[in-house]
Amino acid sequence: MPDTQKTLVLLKPDALQRDLLGDIVSRFERKGLKIVAMKFIRLNDEMLDEHYAHLSDKSFFASLKQFMMQTPVVGMILEGYDAIAEVRKIVGSTNPREADAGTIRADFSMNVPSNLIHASDSDEAAVGEIKRFFDEDEMFQYEKITDRFIFGEGV
Ligand code: DAT
Ligand code: MG
């Protein structure tokens, strides 16, 4: 599809424990974002040092990493128009109590670090994070019969 973006999402251990995987995936499906990759990932210390490098000086860094390693996470790559910003909008602000009502974090969560979901926050982050968690051959291009209804003409 021309002019679309791809973004990386991780459904965190609290989403798995609380049986919210389906509800969260469903929100992206209903928006019309296309799931082009999806798998369980067992995060390790090294992956998290890279992924959360911008937080390495924070007091909560070690406990954040422990939190993320409690269970596997579900990694997804989502594709759509302005997918990076649109997914962040659907996810909501980092602090679930500051997130707008209607977002995943506001509707289903209460406090950090248990805010259910990670989503890339910029073009640069999306490219780096997709590469960090997925191999080329784990990403799929396919047509859906709903594409032209969701993406409009030119698809
Ligand atoms: P986001 O996940 O919205 O991109 P971030 O990159 O600043 O936010 O932080 C990554 C994660 O770290 C966040 O989803 C939850 C956790 N976190 C952020 N601030 C925290 C804090 N003050 N205490 C505990 N965990 C925190
Ligand atoms: Mg972030």
mmCIF file with all atom_site columns, C-alpha atoms and ligand atoms in Angstrom:
data_model
loop_
_atom_site.group_PDB
_atom_site.id
_atom_site.type_symbol
_atom_site.label_atom_id
_atom_site.label_alt_id
_atom_site.label_comp_id
_atom_site.label_asym_id
_atom_site.label_entity_id
_atom_site.label_seq_id
_atom_site.pdbx_PDB_ins_code
_atom_site.Cartn_x
_atom_site.Cartn_y
_atom_site.Cartn_z
_atom_site.occupancy
_atom_site.B_iso_or_equiv
_atom_site.pdbx_formal_charge
_atom_site.auth_seq_id
_atom_site.auth_comp_id
_atom_site.auth_asym_id
_atom_site.auth_atom_id
_atom_site.pdbx_PDB_model_num
ATOM   1   C  CA  . MET A 1 1   ? 0.000   0.000   0.000  1.00 0.00 ? 1   MET A CA  1
ATOM   2   C  CA  . PRO A 1 2   ? 1.447   3.376   -0.919 1.00 0.00 ? 2   PRO A CA  1
ATOM   3   C  CA  . ASP A 1 3   ? 2.055   6.110   1.655  1.00 0.00 ? 3   ASP A CA  1
ATOM   4   C  CA  . THR A 1 4   ? 1.395   3.949   4.690  1.00 0.00 ? 4   THR A CA  1
ATOM   5   C  CA  . GLN A 1 5   ? 3.621   3.641   7.755  1.00 0.00 ? 5   GLN A CA  1
ATOM   6   C  CA  . LYS A 1 6   ? 4.516   0.702   9.959  1.00 0.00 ? 6   LYS A CA  1
ATOM   7   C  CA  . THR A 1 7   ? 4.812   0.856   13.726 1.00 0.00 ? 7   THR A CA  1
ATOM   8   C  CA  . LEU A 1 8   ? 5.839   -1.521  16.505 1.00 0.00 ? 8   LEU A CA  1
ATOM   9   C  CA  . VAL A 1 9   ? 3.565   -2.487  19.375 1.00 0.00 ? 9   VAL A CA  1
ATOM   10  C  CA  . LEU A 1 10  ? 4.295   -4.680  22.404 1.00 0.00 ? 10  LEU A CA  1
ATOM   11  C  CA  . LEU A 1 11  ? 1.464   -5.985  24.568 1.00 0.00 ? 11  LEU A CA  1
ATOM   12  C  CA  . LYS A 1 12  ? 3.048   -6.040  28.014 1.00 0.00 ? 12  LYS A CA  1
ATOM   13  C  CA  . PRO A 1 13  ? 2.877   -8.761  30.706 1.00 0.00 ? 13  PRO A CA  1
ATOM   14  C  CA  . ASP A 1 14  ? -0.026  -7.009  32.480 1.00 0.00 ? 14  ASP A CA  1
ATOM   15  C  CA  . ALA A 1 15  ? -2.116  -7.218  29.287 1.00 0.00 ? 15  ALA A CA  1
ATOM   16  C  CA  . LEU A 1 16  ? -1.444  -10.957 29.101 1.00 0.00 ? 16  LEU A CA  1
ATOM   17  C  CA  . GLN A 1 17  ? -2.118  -11.554 32.813 1.00 0.00 ? 17  GLN A CA  1
ATOM   18  C  CA  . ARG A 1 18  ? -5.347  -9.577  32.751 1.00 0.00 ? 18  ARG A CA  1
ATOM   19  C  CA  . ASP A 1 19  ? -6.730  -11.299 29.632 1.00 0.00 ? 19  ASP A CA  1
ATOM   20  C  CA  . LEU A 1 20  ? -6.779  -8.035  27.705 1.00 0.00 ? 20  LEU A CA  1
ATOM   21  C  CA  . LEU A 1 21  ? -4.829  -9.178  24.634 1.00 0.00 ? 21  LEU A CA  1
ATOM   22  C  CA  . GLY A 1 22  ? -7.984  -9.661  22.581 1.00 0.00 ? 22  GLY A CA  1
ATOM   23  C  CA  . ASP A 1 23  ? -9.566  -6.351  23.577 1.00 0.00 ? 23  ASP A CA  1
ATOM   24  C  CA  . ILE A 1 24  ? -6.402  -4.464  22.701 1.00 0.00 ? 24  ILE A CA  1
ATOM   25  C  CA  . VAL A 1 25  ? -5.835  -6.199  19.368 1.00 0.00 ? 25  VAL A CA  1
ATOM   26  C  CA  . SER A 1 26  ? -9.497  -5.608  18.565 1.00 0.00 ? 26  SER A CA  1
ATOM   27  C  CA  . ARG A 1 27  ? -9.136  -1.834  18.932 1.00 0.00 ? 27  ARG A CA  1
ATOM   28  C  CA  . PHE A 1 28  ? -6.422  -1.773  16.291 1.00 0.00 ? 28  PHE A CA  1
ATOM   29  C  CA  . GLU A 1 29  ? -8.396  -4.076  13.998 1.00 0.00 ? 29  GLU A CA  1
ATOM   30  C  CA  . ARG A 1 30  ? -11.486 -1.885  14.267 1.00 0.00 ? 30  ARG A CA  1
ATOM   31  C  CA  . LYS A 1 31  ? -9.452  1.204   13.356 1.00 0.00 ? 31  LYS A CA  1
ATOM   32  C  CA  . GLY A 1 32  ? -8.429  -0.551  10.159 1.00 0.00 ? 32  GLY A CA  1
ATOM   33  C  CA  . LEU A 1 33  ? -4.770  -0.977  11.007 1.00 0.00 ? 33  LEU A CA  1
ATOM   34  C  CA  . LYS A 1 34  ? -3.380  -4.036  9.278  1.00 0.00 ? 34  LYS A CA  1
ATOM   35  C  CA  . ILE A 1 35  ? -1.491  -6.576  11.400 1.00 0.00 ? 35  ILE A CA  1
ATOM   36  C  CA  . VAL A 1 36  ? 1.532   -7.395  9.255  1.00 0.00 ? 36  VAL A CA  1
ATOM   37  C  CA  . ALA A 1 37  ? 3.473   -9.297  11.938 1.00 0.00 ? 37  ALA A CA  1
ATOM   38  C  CA  . MET A 1 38  ? 2.606   -10.857 15.281 1.00 0.00 ? 38  MET A CA  1
ATOM   39  C  CA  . LYS A 1 39  ? 4.407   -13.193 17.702 1.00 0.00 ? 39  LYS A CA  1
ATOM   40  C  CA  . PHE A 1 40  ? 5.307   -13.919 21.327 1.00 0.00 ? 40  PHE A CA  1
ATOM   41  C  CA  . ILE A 1 41  ? 8.653   -12.467 22.398 1.00 0.00 ? 41  ILE A CA  1
ATOM   42  C  CA  . ARG A 1 42  ? 10.550  -13.419 25.544 1.00 0.00 ? 42  ARG A CA  1
ATOM   43  C  CA  . LEU A 1 43  ? 12.342  -10.152 26.354 1.00 0.00 ? 43  LEU A CA  1
ATOM   44  C  CA  . ASN A 1 44  ? 15.779  -10.310 27.958 1.00 0.00 ? 44  ASN A CA  1
ATOM   45  C  CA  . ASP A 1 45  ? 18.012  -7.834  29.751 1.00 0.00 ? 45  ASP A CA  1
ATOM   46  C  CA  . GLU A 1 46  ? 19.986  -6.914  26.650 1.00 0.00 ? 46  GLU A CA  1
ATOM   47  C  CA  . MET A 1 47  ? 16.875  -6.220  24.537 1.00 0.00 ? 47  MET A CA  1
ATOM   48  C  CA  . LEU A 1 48  ? 15.427  -4.059  27.299 1.00 0.00 ? 48  LEU A CA  1
ATOM   49  C  CA  . ASP A 1 49  ? 18.665  -2.121  27.814 1.00 0.00 ? 49  ASP A CA  1
ATOM   50  C  CA  . GLU A 1 50  ? 18.359  -1.102  24.163 1.00 0.00 ? 50  GLU A CA  1
ATOM   51  C  CA  . HIS A 1 51  ? 14.610  -0.652  24.082 1.00 0.00 ? 51  HIS A CA  1
ATOM   52  C  CA  . TYR A 1 52  ? 14.483  1.514   27.206 1.00 0.00 ? 52  TYR A CA  1
ATOM   53  C  CA  . ALA A 1 53  ? 17.934  3.155   26.802 1.00 0.00 ? 53  ALA A CA  1
ATOM   54  C  CA  . HIS A 1 54  ? 16.300  6.591   27.196 1.00 0.00 ? 54  HIS A CA  1
ATOM   55  C  CA  . LEU A 1 55  ? 15.282  5.584   30.741 1.00 0.00 ? 55  LEU A CA  1
ATOM   56  C  CA  . SER A 1 56  ? 18.565  4.019   31.891 1.00 0.00 ? 56  SER A CA  1
ATOM   57  C  CA  . ASP A 1 57  ? 19.259  6.751   34.465 1.00 0.00 ? 57  ASP A CA  1
ATOM   58  C  CA  . LYS A 1 58  ? 15.818  6.493   36.086 1.00 0.00 ? 58  LYS A CA  1
ATOM   59  C  CA  . SER A 1 59  ? 15.368  4.986   39.529 1.00 0.00 ? 59  SER A CA  1
ATOM   60  C  CA  . PHE A 1 60  ? 12.670  2.646   38.185 1.00 0.00 ? 60  PHE A CA  1
ATOM   61  C  CA  . PHE A 1 61  ? 14.791  1.267   35.326 1.00 0.00 ? 61  PHE A CA  1
ATOM   62  C  CA  . ALA A 1 62  ? 15.675  -2.085  36.944 1.00 0.00 ? 62  ALA A CA  1
ATOM   63  C  CA  . SER A 1 63  ? 12.129  -2.744  38.148 1.00 0.00 ? 63  SER A CA  1
ATOM   64  C  CA  . LEU A 1 64  ? 10.725  -1.723  34.737 1.00 0.00 ? 64  LEU A CA  1
ATOM   65  C  CA  . LYS A 1 65  ? 12.943  -4.340  33.105 1.00 0.00 ? 65  LYS A CA  1
ATOM   66  C  CA  . GLN A 1 66  ? 11.861  -6.981  35.634 1.00 0.00 ? 66  GLN A CA  1
ATOM   67  C  CA  . PHE A 1 67  ? 8.235   -6.109  34.961 1.00 0.00 ? 67  PHE A CA  1
ATOM   68  C  CA  . MET A 1 68  ? 8.728   -6.550  31.213 1.00 0.00 ? 68  MET A CA  1
ATOM   69  C  CA  . MET A 1 69  ? 10.367  -9.966  31.667 1.00 0.00 ? 69  MET A CA  1
ATOM   70  C  CA  . GLN A 1 70  ? 7.649   -11.557 33.849 1.00 0.00 ? 70  GLN A CA  1
ATOM   71  C  CA  . THR A 1 71  ? 5.936   -13.270 30.935 1.00 0.00 ? 71  THR A CA  1
ATOM   72  C  CA  . PRO A 1 72  ? 6.338   -13.236 27.164 1.00 0.00 ? 72  PRO A CA  1
ATOM   73  C  CA  . VAL A 1 73  ? 5.038   -10.107 25.456 1.00 0.00 ? 73  VAL A CA  1
ATOM   74  C  CA  . VAL A 1 74  ? 3.072   -10.032 22.202 1.00 0.00 ? 74  VAL A CA  1
ATOM   75  C  CA  . GLY A 1 75  ? 4.916   -8.114  19.501 1.00 0.00 ? 75  GLY A CA  1
ATOM   76  C  CA  . MET A 1 76  ? 2.993   -6.706  16.561 1.00 0.00 ? 76  MET A CA  1
ATOM   77  C  CA  . ILE A 1 77  ? 3.742   -4.579  13.529 1.00 0.00 ? 77  ILE A CA  1
ATOM   78  C  CA  . LEU A 1 78  ? 0.757   -2.499  12.454 1.00 0.00 ? 78  LEU A CA  1
ATOM   79  C  CA  . GLU A 1 79  ? 0.403   -0.791  9.081  1.00 0.00 ? 79  GLU A CA  1
ATOM   80  C  CA  . GLY A 1 80  ? -1.819  2.103   8.072  1.00 0.00 ? 80  GLY A CA  1
ATOM   81  C  CA  . TYR A 1 81  ? -1.934  5.774   7.141  1.00 0.00 ? 81  TYR A CA  1
ATOM   82  C  CA  . ASP A 1 82  ? 0.016   7.776   9.748  1.00 0.00 ? 82  ASP A CA  1
ATOM   83  C  CA  . ALA A 1 83  ? 0.208   4.529   11.721 1.00 0.00 ? 83  ALA A CA  1
ATOM   84  C  CA  . ILE A 1 84  ? 2.833   5.771   14.184 1.00 0.00 ? 84  ILE A CA  1
ATOM   85  C  CA  . ALA A 1 85  ? 0.820   8.778   15.396 1.00 0.00 ? 85  ALA A CA  1
ATOM   86  C  CA  . GLU A 1 86  ? -2.550  7.033   15.071 1.00 0.00 ? 86  GLU A CA  1
ATOM   87  C  CA  . VAL A 1 87  ? -1.451  4.106   17.222 1.00 0.00 ? 87  VAL A CA  1
ATOM   88  C  CA  . ARG A 1 88  ? 0.004   6.427   19.890 1.00 0.00 ? 88  ARG A CA  1
ATOM   89  C  CA  . LYS A 1 89  ? -3.337  8.260   19.891 1.00 0.00 ? 89  LYS A CA  1
ATOM   90  C  CA  . ILE A 1 90  ? -5.247  5.024   20.452 1.00 0.00 ? 90  ILE A CA  1
ATOM   91  C  CA  . VAL A 1 91  ? -2.759  3.934   23.152 1.00 0.00 ? 91  VAL A CA  1
ATOM   92  C  CA  . GLY A 1 92  ? -2.873  7.211   25.146 1.00 0.00 ? 92  GLY A CA  1
ATOM   93  C  CA  . SER A 1 93  ? -0.407  8.985   27.431 1.00 0.00 ? 93  SER A CA  1
ATOM   94  C  CA  . THR A 1 94  ? 2.220   7.119   29.448 1.00 0.00 ? 94  THR A CA  1
ATOM   95  C  CA  . ASN A 1 95  ? 0.488   7.804   32.770 1.00 0.00 ? 95  ASN A CA  1
ATOM   96  C  CA  . PRO A 1 96  ? -2.885  6.041   32.477 1.00 0.00 ? 96  PRO A CA  1
ATOM   97  C  CA  . ARG A 1 97  ? -4.532  8.626   34.733 1.00 0.00 ? 97  ARG A CA  1
ATOM   98  C  CA  . GLU A 1 98  ? -3.479  11.416  32.402 1.00 0.00 ? 98  GLU A CA  1
ATOM   99  C  CA  . ALA A 1 99  ? -4.490  9.533   29.267 1.00 0.00 ? 99  ALA A CA  1
ATOM   100 C  CA  . ASP A 1 100 ? -7.639  10.645  27.452 1.00 0.00 ? 100 ASP A CA  1
ATOM   101 C  CA  . ALA A 1 101 ? -10.783 8.603   28.049 1.00 0.00 ? 101 ALA A CA  1
ATOM   102 C  CA  . GLY A 1 102 ? -11.318 6.202   25.189 1.00 0.00 ? 102 GLY A CA  1
ATOM   103 C  CA  . THR A 1 103 ? -7.635  5.324   24.910 1.00 0.00 ? 103 THR A CA  1
ATOM   104 C  CA  . ILE A 1 104 ? -6.403  1.848   25.815 1.00 0.00 ? 104 ILE A CA  1
ATOM   105 C  CA  . ARG A 1 105 ? -4.325  3.075   28.756 1.00 0.00 ? 105 ARG A CA  1
ATOM   106 C  CA  . ALA A 1 106 ? -7.099  5.274   30.186 1.00 0.00 ? 106 ALA A CA  1
ATOM   107 C  CA  . ASP A 1 107 ? -9.829  2.694   29.751 1.00 0.00 ? 107 ASP A CA  1
ATOM   108 C  CA  . PHE A 1 108 ? -8.025  -0.380  31.057 1.00 0.00 ? 108 PHE A CA  1
ATOM   109 C  CA  . SER A 1 109 ? -5.143  0.652   33.324 1.00 0.00 ? 109 SER A CA  1
ATOM   110 C  CA  . MET A 1 110 ? -4.323  2.569   36.485 1.00 0.00 ? 110 MET A CA  1
ATOM   111 C  CA  . ASN A 1 111 ? -0.604  3.144   37.008 1.00 0.00 ? 111 ASN A CA  1
ATOM   112 C  CA  . VAL A 1 112 ? 2.875   2.848   35.513 1.00 0.00 ? 112 VAL A CA  1
ATOM   113 C  CA  . PRO A 1 113 ? 4.618   0.598   34.695 1.00 0.00 ? 113 PRO A CA  1
ATOM   114 C  CA  . SER A 1 114 ? 1.411   -1.440  34.195 1.00 0.00 ? 114 SER A CA  1
ATOM   115 C  CA  . ASN A 1 115 ? 0.103   0.583   31.264 1.00 0.00 ? 115 ASN A CA  1
ATOM   116 C  CA  . LEU A 1 116 ? -0.470  -2.497  29.104 1.00 0.00 ? 116 LEU A CA  1
ATOM   117 C  CA  . ILE A 1 117 ? 1.201   -1.543  25.880 1.00 0.00 ? 117 ILE A CA  1
ATOM   118 C  CA  . HIS A 1 118 ? 4.241   -0.080  24.154 1.00 0.00 ? 118 HIS A CA  1
ATOM   119 C  CA  . ALA A 1 119 ? 4.036   1.769   20.837 1.00 0.00 ? 119 ALA A CA  1
ATOM   120 C  CA  . SER A 1 120 ? 6.794   3.453   18.809 1.00 0.00 ? 120 SER A CA  1
ATOM   121 C  CA  . ASP A 1 121 ? 6.765   7.214   19.303 1.00 0.00 ? 121 ASP A CA  1
ATOM   122 C  CA  . SER A 1 122 ? 8.511   8.487   16.125 1.00 0.00 ? 122 SER A CA  1
ATOM   123 C  CA  . ASP A 1 123 ? 9.518   7.475   12.592 1.00 0.00 ? 123 ASP A CA  1
ATOM   124 C  CA  . GLU A 1 124 ? 13.040  6.787   13.787 1.00 0.00 ? 124 GLU A CA  1
ATOM   125 C  CA  . ALA A 1 125 ? 11.881  4.719   16.770 1.00 0.00 ? 125 ALA A CA  1
ATOM   126 C  CA  . ALA A 1 126 ? 9.512   2.671   14.613 1.00 0.00 ? 126 ALA A CA  1
ATOM   127 C  CA  . VAL A 1 127 ? 12.244  1.734   12.142 1.00 0.00 ? 127 VAL A CA  1
ATOM   128 C  CA  . GLY A 1 128 ? 14.677  0.807   14.940 1.00 0.00 ? 128 GLY A CA  1
ATOM   129 C  CA  . GLU A 1 129 ? 12.124  -1.087  17.023 1.00 0.00 ? 129 GLU A CA  1
ATOM   130 C  CA  . ILE A 1 130 ? 10.749  -3.105  14.092 1.00 0.00 ? 130 ILE A CA  1
ATOM   131 C  CA  . LYS A 1 131 ? 14.308  -4.164  13.312 1.00 0.00 ? 131 LYS A CA  1
ATOM   132 C  CA  . ARG A 1 132 ? 15.042  -4.931  16.977 1.00 0.00 ? 132 ARG A CA  1
ATOM   133 C  CA  . PHE A 1 133 ? 12.139  -7.331  17.414 1.00 0.00 ? 133 PHE A CA  1
ATOM   134 C  CA  . PHE A 1 134 ? 11.346  -8.781  13.973 1.00 0.00 ? 134 PHE A CA  1
ATOM   135 C  CA  . ASP A 1 135 ? 13.216  -10.413 11.103 1.00 0.00 ? 135 ASP A CA  1
ATOM   136 C  CA  . GLU A 1 136 ? 12.257  -9.498  7.520  1.00 0.00 ? 136 GLU A CA  1
ATOM   137 C  CA  . ASP A 1 137 ? 10.688  -12.904 6.918  1.00 0.00 ? 137 ASP A CA  1
ATOM   138 C  CA  . GLU A 1 138 ? 8.359   -12.499 9.906  1.00 0.00 ? 138 GLU A CA  1
ATOM   139 C  CA  . MET A 1 139 ? 6.631   -9.537  8.263  1.00 0.00 ? 139 MET A CA  1
ATOM   140 C  CA  . PHE A 1 140 ? 3.837   -10.276 5.800  1.00 0.00 ? 140 PHE A CA  1
ATOM   141 C  CA  . GLN A 1 141 ? 2.329   -8.313  2.946  1.00 0.00 ? 141 GLN A CA  1
ATOM   142 C  CA  . TYR A 1 142 ? -1.153  -9.450  2.026  1.00 0.00 ? 142 TYR A CA  1
ATOM   143 C  CA  . GLU A 1 143 ? -4.377  -8.097  0.634  1.00 0.00 ? 143 GLU A CA  1
ATOM   144 C  CA  . LYS A 1 144 ? -7.662  -8.101  2.523  1.00 0.00 ? 144 LYS A CA  1
ATOM   145 C  CA  . ILE A 1 145 ? -11.017 -7.813  0.820  1.00 0.00 ? 145 ILE A CA  1
ATOM   146 C  CA  . THR A 1 146 ? -11.757 -4.851  3.092  1.00 0.00 ? 146 THR A CA  1
ATOM   147 C  CA  . ASP A 1 147 ? -8.646  -2.888  2.002  1.00 0.00 ? 147 ASP A CA  1
ATOM   148 C  CA  . ARG A 1 148 ? -10.459 -0.620  -0.435 1.00 0.00 ? 148 ARG A CA  1
ATOM   149 C  CA  . PHE A 1 149 ? -13.182 0.168   2.082  1.00 0.00 ? 149 PHE A CA  1
ATOM   150 C  CA  . ILE A 1 150 ? -10.689 1.055   4.783  1.00 0.00 ? 150 ILE A CA  1
ATOM   151 C  CA  . PHE A 1 151 ? -7.843  2.609   2.859  1.00 0.00 ? 151 PHE A CA  1
ATOM   152 C  CA  . GLY A 1 152 ? -9.897  4.232   0.124  1.00 0.00 ? 152 GLY A CA  1
ATOM   153 C  CA  . GLU A 1 153 ? -9.045  4.472   -3.535 1.00 0.00 ? 153 GLU A CA  1
ATOM   154 C  CA  . GLY A 1 154 ? -5.579  3.823   -4.809 1.00 0.00 ? 154 GLY A CA  1
ATOM   155 C  CA  . VAL A 1 155 ? -4.998  0.704   -2.731 1.00 0.00 ? 155 VAL A CA  1
HETATM 156 P  P1  . DAT B 2 .   ? 5.787   5.409   26.661 1.00 0.00 ? 1   DAT B P1  1
HETATM 157 O  O1  . DAT B 2 .   ? 5.640   3.955   27.017 1.00 0.00 ? 1   DAT B O1  1
HETATM 158 O  O2  . DAT B 2 .   ? 4.473   6.138   26.726 1.00 0.00 ? 1   DAT B O2  1
HETATM 159 O  O3  . DAT B 2 .   ? 6.504   5.644   25.349 1.00 0.00 ? 1   DAT B O3  1
HETATM 160 P  P2  . DAT B 2 .   ? 8.261   6.100   28.053 1.00 0.00 ? 1   DAT B P2  1
HETATM 161 O  O4  . DAT B 2 .   ? 9.002   5.658   26.852 1.00 0.00 ? 1   DAT B O4  1
HETATM 162 O  O5  . DAT B 2 .   ? 8.598   7.437   28.644 1.00 0.00 ? 1   DAT B O5  1
HETATM 163 O  O6  . DAT B 2 .   ? 6.668   6.100   27.813 1.00 0.00 ? 1   DAT B O6  1
HETATM 164 O  O7  . DAT B 2 .   ? 8.418   5.034   29.241 1.00 0.00 ? 1   DAT B O7  1
HETATM 165 C  C1  . DAT B 2 .   ? 8.460   3.659   28.941 1.00 0.00 ? 1   DAT B C1  1
HETATM 166 C  C2  . DAT B 2 .   ? 7.729   2.905   30.027 1.00 0.00 ? 1   DAT B C2  1
HETATM 167 O  O8  . DAT B 2 .   ? 8.386   3.068   31.285 1.00 0.00 ? 1   DAT B O8  1
HETATM 168 C  C3  . DAT B 2 .   ? 6.295   3.382   30.289 1.00 0.00 ? 1   DAT B C3  1
HETATM 169 O  O9  . DAT B 2 .   ? 5.366   2.854   29.377 1.00 0.00 ? 1   DAT B O9  1
HETATM 170 C  C4  . DAT B 2 .   ? 6.063   2.877   31.672 1.00 0.00 ? 1   DAT B C4  1
HETATM 171 C  C5  . DAT B 2 .   ? 7.429   3.002   32.338 1.00 0.00 ? 1   DAT B C5  1
HETATM 172 N  N1  . DAT B 2 .   ? 7.503   4.225   33.123 1.00 0.00 ? 1   DAT B N1  1
HETATM 173 C  C6  . DAT B 2 .   ? 7.551   5.503   32.658 1.00 0.00 ? 1   DAT B C6  1
HETATM 174 N  N2  . DAT B 2 .   ? 7.609   6.378   33.655 1.00 0.00 ? 1   DAT B N2  1
HETATM 175 C  C7  . DAT B 2 .   ? 7.595   5.646   34.811 1.00 0.00 ? 1   DAT B C7  1
HETATM 176 C  C8  . DAT B 2 .   ? 7.663   5.965   36.201 1.00 0.00 ? 1   DAT B C8  1
HETATM 177 N  N3  . DAT B 2 .   ? 7.722   7.226   36.644 1.00 0.00 ? 1   DAT B N3  1
HETATM 178 N  N4  . DAT B 2 .   ? 7.615   4.924   37.086 1.00 0.00 ? 1   DAT B N4  1
HETATM 179 C  C9  . DAT B 2 .   ? 7.557   3.647   36.666 1.00 0.00 ? 1   DAT B C9  1
HETATM 180 N  N5  . DAT B 2 .   ? 7.519   3.282   35.367 1.00 0.00 ? 1   DAT B N5  1
HETATM 181 C  C10 . DAT B 2 .   ? 7.544   4.258   34.461 1.00 0.00 ? 1   DAT B C10 1
HETATM 182 MG MG  . MG  B 3 .   ? 8.451   5.313   24.832 1.00 0.00 ? 2   MG  B MG  1
#
